[in-house]
Amino acid sequence: EDQVTQSPEALRLQEGESSSLNCSYTVSGLRGLFWYRQDPGKGPEFLFTLYSAGEEKEKERLKATLTKKESFLHITAPKPEDSATYLCAVHPLSGGYNKLIFGAGTRLAVHP
Amino acid sequence: ETGVTQTPRHLVMGMTNKKSLKCEQHLGHNAMYWYKQSAKKPLELMFVYSLEERVENNSVPSRFSPECPNSSHLFLHLHTLQPEDSALYLCASSQASGRSDTQYFGPGTRLTVL
């Protein structure tokens, strides 16, 4: 069964304290892996798409990496405005259309 | 308007009411989705429309009825809901191209069933 697990469930950081969020997946094959950011009471905001192992993408303080079994979202020198829930989703090969499987998310709190 | 919009943003309804949620995408996409997001649970895919044809109905109870009159609009008709249906309902759209296409989400409708 296709599955996505995110860890930790919640993370508290001091401003400037770098860390990483993990997304582990079990799928028959991977079409793509997506990272989203979600603020309370709002819809998910797209951050990155990764398609193959070894691929990396960066945006400001965020960097996403992908291996054959997991993805990491690295946050460098975070600021309080980076506080949000970060969602990971995979599109398995078995999905004929764009059926994404989401993880439960990591709630990040960055304190000044 | 830009991106994906949803109305209303908040809805409170009784178990015997009938209401509809509306979604509109301004991105020129040809696929639209309804998701349910409950507290501390992963997003659950409810329905998928591709080129205005429903291609997924993820074992959703019949009290939820989707409608996609054209590629820009999507509705979710609600009737005789249960309190456990209270959640954030999210609409998304993408351009179906055969690869893995990014889905863009609207702000959601916060639904409370009394």
CSV table of C-alpha atoms in Angstrom, one decimal:
chain,number,residue,atom,x,y,z
A,1,GLU,CA,0.0,0.0,0.0
A,2,ASP,CA,1.3,3.4,-0.9
A,3,GLN,CA,2.1,5.5,2.2
A,4,VAL,CA,3.7,8.8,3.2
A,5,THR,CA,5.1,9.5,6.7
A,6,GLN,CA,6.4,12.8,7.8
A,7,SER,CA,8.6,13.5,10.9
A,8,PRO,CA,8.7,15.0,13.3
A,9,GLU,CA,5.0,15.8,13.9
A,10,ALA,CA,6.0,19.2,15.4
A,11,LEU,CA,9.2,21.1,15.6
A,12,ARG,CA,10.2,24.2,17.6
A,13,LEU,CA,13.2,26.2,16.5
A,14,GLN,CA,14.9,29.4,17.6
A,15,GLU,CA,15.3,32.0,14.9
A,16,GLY,CA,18.5,31.2,13.0
A,17,GLU,CA,18.6,27.5,14.2
A,18,SER,CA,18.8,25.4,11.0
A,19,SER,CA,17.0,22.0,10.8
A,20,SER,CA,15.5,19.4,8.5
A,21,LEU,CA,12.0,17.9,8.0
A,22,ASN,CA,11.7,14.3,6.8
A,23,CYS,CA,9.2,12.7,4.4
A,24,SER,CA,9.5,9.0,4.0
A,25,TYR,CA,7.4,7.2,1.3
A,26,THR,CA,6.6,3.7,0.3
A,27,VAL,CA,5.2,3.5,-3.3
A,28,SER,CA,5.5,1.1,-6.1
A,29,GLY,CA,7.1,3.8,-8.2
A,30,LEU,CA,7.3,7.6,-8.0
A,31,ARG,CA,6.1,10.0,-10.6
A,32,GLY,CA,6.7,13.1,-8.5
A,33,LEU,CA,7.1,14.4,-4.9
A,34,PHE,CA,5.6,17.7,-3.8
A,35,TRP,CA,6.2,20.0,-0.8
A,36,TYR,CA,3.6,22.5,0.3
A,37,ARG,CA,3.4,25.1,3.0
A,38,GLN,CA,0.1,25.6,4.8
A,39,ASP,CA,-0.7,28.5,7.2
A,40,PRO,CA,-3.5,28.1,9.7
A,41,GLY,CA,-7.0,28.3,8.1
A,42,LYS,CA,-5.5,28.6,4.5
A,43,GLY,CA,-5.0,26.3,1.6
A,44,PRO,CA,-1.6,24.7,0.9
A,45,GLU,CA,0.9,26.8,-1.0
A,46,PHE,CA,3.1,25.0,-3.5
A,47,LEU,CA,6.8,25.1,-2.8
A,48,PHE,CA,8.7,22.4,-4.8
A,49,THR,CA,8.3,19.4,-7.1
A,50,LEU,CA,11.0,16.7,-7.3
A,51,TYR,CA,10.9,14.0,-9.9
A,52,SER,CA,14.0,11.8,-9.5
A,53,ALA,CA,16.5,10.7,-6.8
A,54,GLY,CA,19.4,13.1,-6.5
A,55,GLU,CA,17.3,16.1,-7.5
A,56,GLU,CA,17.5,19.2,-5.4
A,57,LYS,CA,15.6,22.5,-5.4
A,58,GLU,CA,16.0,25.7,-3.5
A,59,LYS,CA,13.9,28.7,-2.6
A,60,GLU,CA,15.1,31.4,-0.2
A,61,ARG,CA,15.9,29.6,3.1
A,62,LEU,CA,14.3,26.3,1.9
A,63,LYS,CA,16.1,23.4,0.1
A,64,ALA,CA,14.3,20.1,-0.9
A,65,THR,CA,16.2,16.9,-1.7
A,66,LEU,CA,15.1,13.5,-2.9
A,67,THR,CA,16.3,10.0,-2.5
A,68,LYS,CA,14.7,6.7,-3.5
A,69,LYS,CA,12.9,6.4,-0.2
A,70,GLU,CA,12.7,9.8,1.4
A,71,SER,CA,12.8,13.6,0.9
A,72,PHE,CA,14.2,16.3,3.2
A,73,LEU,CA,13.2,19.9,3.5
A,74,HIS,CA,16.1,21.8,4.9
A,75,ILE,CA,15.5,25.1,6.5
A,76,THR,CA,18.5,27.3,6.9
A,77,ALA,CA,18.6,30.2,9.4
A,78,PRO,CA,14.7,30.2,9.8
A,79,LYS,CA,12.7,33.3,10.6
A,80,PRO,CA,9.4,33.5,12.6
A,81,GLU,CA,7.6,34.0,9.3
A,82,ASP,CA,8.7,30.4,8.3
A,83,SER,CA,6.3,29.1,11.0
A,84,ALA,CA,3.7,26.9,9.2
A,85,THR,CA,2.7,23.3,8.6
A,86,TYR,CA,4.8,21.7,5.8
A,87,LEU,CA,3.1,19.0,3.8
A,88,CYS,CA,4.7,16.3,1.6
A,89,ALA,CA,2.8,14.5,-1.1
A,90,VAL,CA,3.7,11.8,-3.6
A,91,HIS,CA,2.2,10.9,-6.9
A,92,PRO,CA,2.7,7.1,-7.3
A,93,LEU,CA,3.2,5.5,-10.7
A,94,SER,CA,0.1,3.4,-10.1
A,95,GLY,CA,-2.0,6.6,-10.3
A,96,GLY,CA,-3.2,7.1,-13.8
A,97,TYR,CA,-4.1,10.7,-13.2
A,98,ASN,CA,-2.8,13.1,-10.6
A,99,LYS,CA,-3.8,11.3,-7.4
A,100,LEU,CA,-1.6,12.6,-4.7
A,101,ILE,CA,-1.0,10.8,-1.3
A,102,PHE,CA,-0.4,13.3,1.4
A,103,GLY,CA,1.5,13.0,4.7
A,104,ALA,CA,0.0,14.4,7.9
A,105,GLY,CA,2.5,17.3,7.9
A,106,THR,CA,5.1,18.8,10.2
A,107,ARG,CA,4.1,21.8,12.3
A,108,LEU,CA,7.0,24.2,12.5
A,109,ALA,CA,7.2,27.0,15.0
A,110,VAL,CA,10.1,29.5,14.8
A,111,HIS,CA,10.6,31.7,17.8
A,112,PRO,CA,12.5,35.0,18.0
B,1,GLU,CA,-9.3,37.3,-9.4
B,2,THR,CA,-6.2,35.1,-9.7
B,3,GLY,CA,-5.4,31.5,-8.8
B,4,VAL,CA,-8.1,29.3,-7.2
B,5,THR,CA,-10.9,30.9,-5.4
B,6,GLN,CA,-13.5,29.3,-3.1
B,7,THR,CA,-16.8,30.6,-1.7
B,8,PRO,CA,-18.0,30.7,0.9
B,9,ARG,CA,-14.9,30.8,3.2
B,10,HIS,CA,-17.0,29.8,6.2
B,11,LEU,CA,-20.2,27.8,6.4
B,12,VAL,CA,-22.3,26.7,9.3
B,13,MET,CA,-25.2,24.4,8.5
B,14,GLY,CA,-27.6,22.1,10.3
B,15,MET,CA,-27.9,18.4,9.5
B,16,THR,CA,-31.0,18.9,7.5
B,17,ASN,CA,-29.8,21.8,5.3
B,18,LYS,CA,-28.7,21.8,1.7
B,19,LYS,CA,-25.8,24.0,0.7
B,20,SER,CA,-23.2,24.2,-2.1
B,21,LEU,CA,-19.5,25.0,-2.1
B,22,LYS,CA,-18.1,26.8,-5.2
B,23,CYS,CA,-14.6,26.7,-6.6
B,24,GLU,CA,-13.3,28.7,-9.6
B,25,GLN,CA,-9.8,28.5,-11.1
B,26,HIS,CA,-8.3,31.3,-13.1
B,27,LEU,CA,-5.2,29.3,-14.2
B,28,GLY,CA,-6.4,27.8,-17.5
B,29,HIS,CA,-6.1,24.3,-16.0
B,30,ASN,CA,-8.1,21.3,-17.2
B,31,ALA,CA,-8.3,19.2,-14.0
B,32,MET,CA,-10.0,20.0,-10.7
B,33,TYR,CA,-10.1,18.3,-7.3
B,34,TRP,CA,-12.0,18.3,-4.0
B,35,TYR,CA,-10.1,17.4,-0.8
B,36,LYS,CA,-11.3,17.1,2.8
B,37,GLN,CA,-8.9,18.2,5.6
B,38,SER,CA,-9.7,17.2,9.1
B,39,ALA,CA,-7.7,18.1,12.2
B,40,LYS,CA,-4.4,16.3,12.4
B,41,LYS,CA,-5.2,14.0,9.5
B,42,PRO,CA,-3.7,14.0,6.0
B,43,LEU,CA,-5.6,15.6,3.1
B,44,GLU,CA,-8.2,13.1,1.8
B,45,LEU,CA,-8.9,13.2,-1.9
B,46,MET,CA,-12.7,13.2,-2.6
B,47,PHE,CA,-13.3,13.8,-6.3
B,48,VAL,CA,-11.2,14.4,-9.4
B,49,TYR,CA,-12.5,15.9,-12.6
B,50,SER,CA,-10.3,15.8,-15.7
B,51,LEU,CA,-11.5,17.6,-18.9
B,52,GLU,CA,-14.9,18.0,-17.1
B,53,GLU,CA,-15.3,14.2,-16.6
B,54,ARG,CA,-15.3,12.7,-13.2
B,55,VAL,CA,-12.3,10.2,-13.0
B,56,GLU,CA,-12.2,9.5,-9.3
B,57,ASN,CA,-14.8,9.1,-6.6
B,58,ASN,CA,-12.9,8.0,-3.5
B,59,SER,CA,-15.7,6.1,-1.6
B,60,VAL,CA,-17.3,9.4,-0.6
B,61,PRO,CA,-20.8,9.2,0.9
B,62,SER,CA,-23.6,10.1,-1.4
B,63,ARG,CA,-24.5,13.1,0.8
B,64,PHE,CA,-21.6,14.8,-1.1
B,65,SER,CA,-22.4,15.4,-4.7
B,66,PRO,CA,-19.9,17.1,-7.1
B,67,GLU,CA,-20.6,19.0,-10.2
B,68,CYS,CA,-18.2,20.3,-12.8
B,69,PRO,CA,-20.1,22.4,-15.5
B,70,ASN,CA,-16.9,23.5,-17.3
B,71,SER,CA,-13.1,23.4,-16.8
B,72,SER,CA,-13.1,26.5,-14.6
B,73,HIS,CA,-15.8,25.8,-12.1
B,74,LEU,CA,-16.4,23.1,-9.6
B,75,PHE,CA,-19.2,22.7,-7.1
B,76,LEU,CA,-19.7,20.4,-4.1
B,77,HIS,CA,-23.4,20.0,-3.2
B,78,LEU,CA,-24.0,19.1,0.4
B,79,HIS,CA,-27.2,17.6,2.0
B,80,THR,CA,-28.1,15.9,5.2
B,81,LEU,CA,-24.5,16.1,6.5
B,82,GLN,CA,-23.3,14.6,9.8
B,83,PRO,CA,-21.2,16.4,12.5
B,84,GLU,CA,-18.2,14.4,11.5
B,85,ASP,CA,-18.3,16.1,8.1
B,86,SER,CA,-17.1,19.3,9.8
B,87,ALA,CA,-13.7,20.0,8.2
B,88,LEU,CA,-11.8,22.3,5.8
B,89,TYR,CA,-12.8,21.6,2.2
B,90,LEU,CA,-10.2,22.4,-0.3
B,91,CYS,CA,-10.4,22.8,-4.0
B,92,ALA,CA,-7.4,22.4,-6.3
B,93,SER,CA,-6.6,22.5,-10.0
B,94,SER,CA,-3.8,21.4,-12.3
B,95,GLN,CA,-2.9,21.1,-15.9
B,96,ALA,CA,-3.2,17.4,-16.8
B,97,SER,CA,-0.2,16.7,-19.1
B,98,GLY,CA,0.7,13.1,-18.4
B,99,ARG,CA,3.6,13.9,-16.2
B,100,SER,CA,3.2,14.7,-12.5
B,101,ASP,CA,1.4,18.0,-12.5
B,102,THR,CA,1.5,20.5,-9.7
B,103,GLN,CA,-1.9,21.0,-8.0
B,104,TYR,CA,-2.7,24.6,-6.9
B,105,PHE,CA,-5.0,25.0,-4.0
B,106,GLY,CA,-7.7,27.5,-3.0
B,107,PRO,CA,-8.1,29.0,0.4
B,108,GLY,CA,-10.7,26.4,1.5
B,109,THR,CA,-14.2,26.5,3.0
B,110,ARG,CA,-14.4,25.9,6.8
B,111,LEU,CA,-17.5,23.8,7.2
B,112,THR,CA,-19.2,23.3,10.6
B,113,VAL,CA,-22.2,20.9,10.8
B,114,LEU,CA,-24.3,21.4,13.9
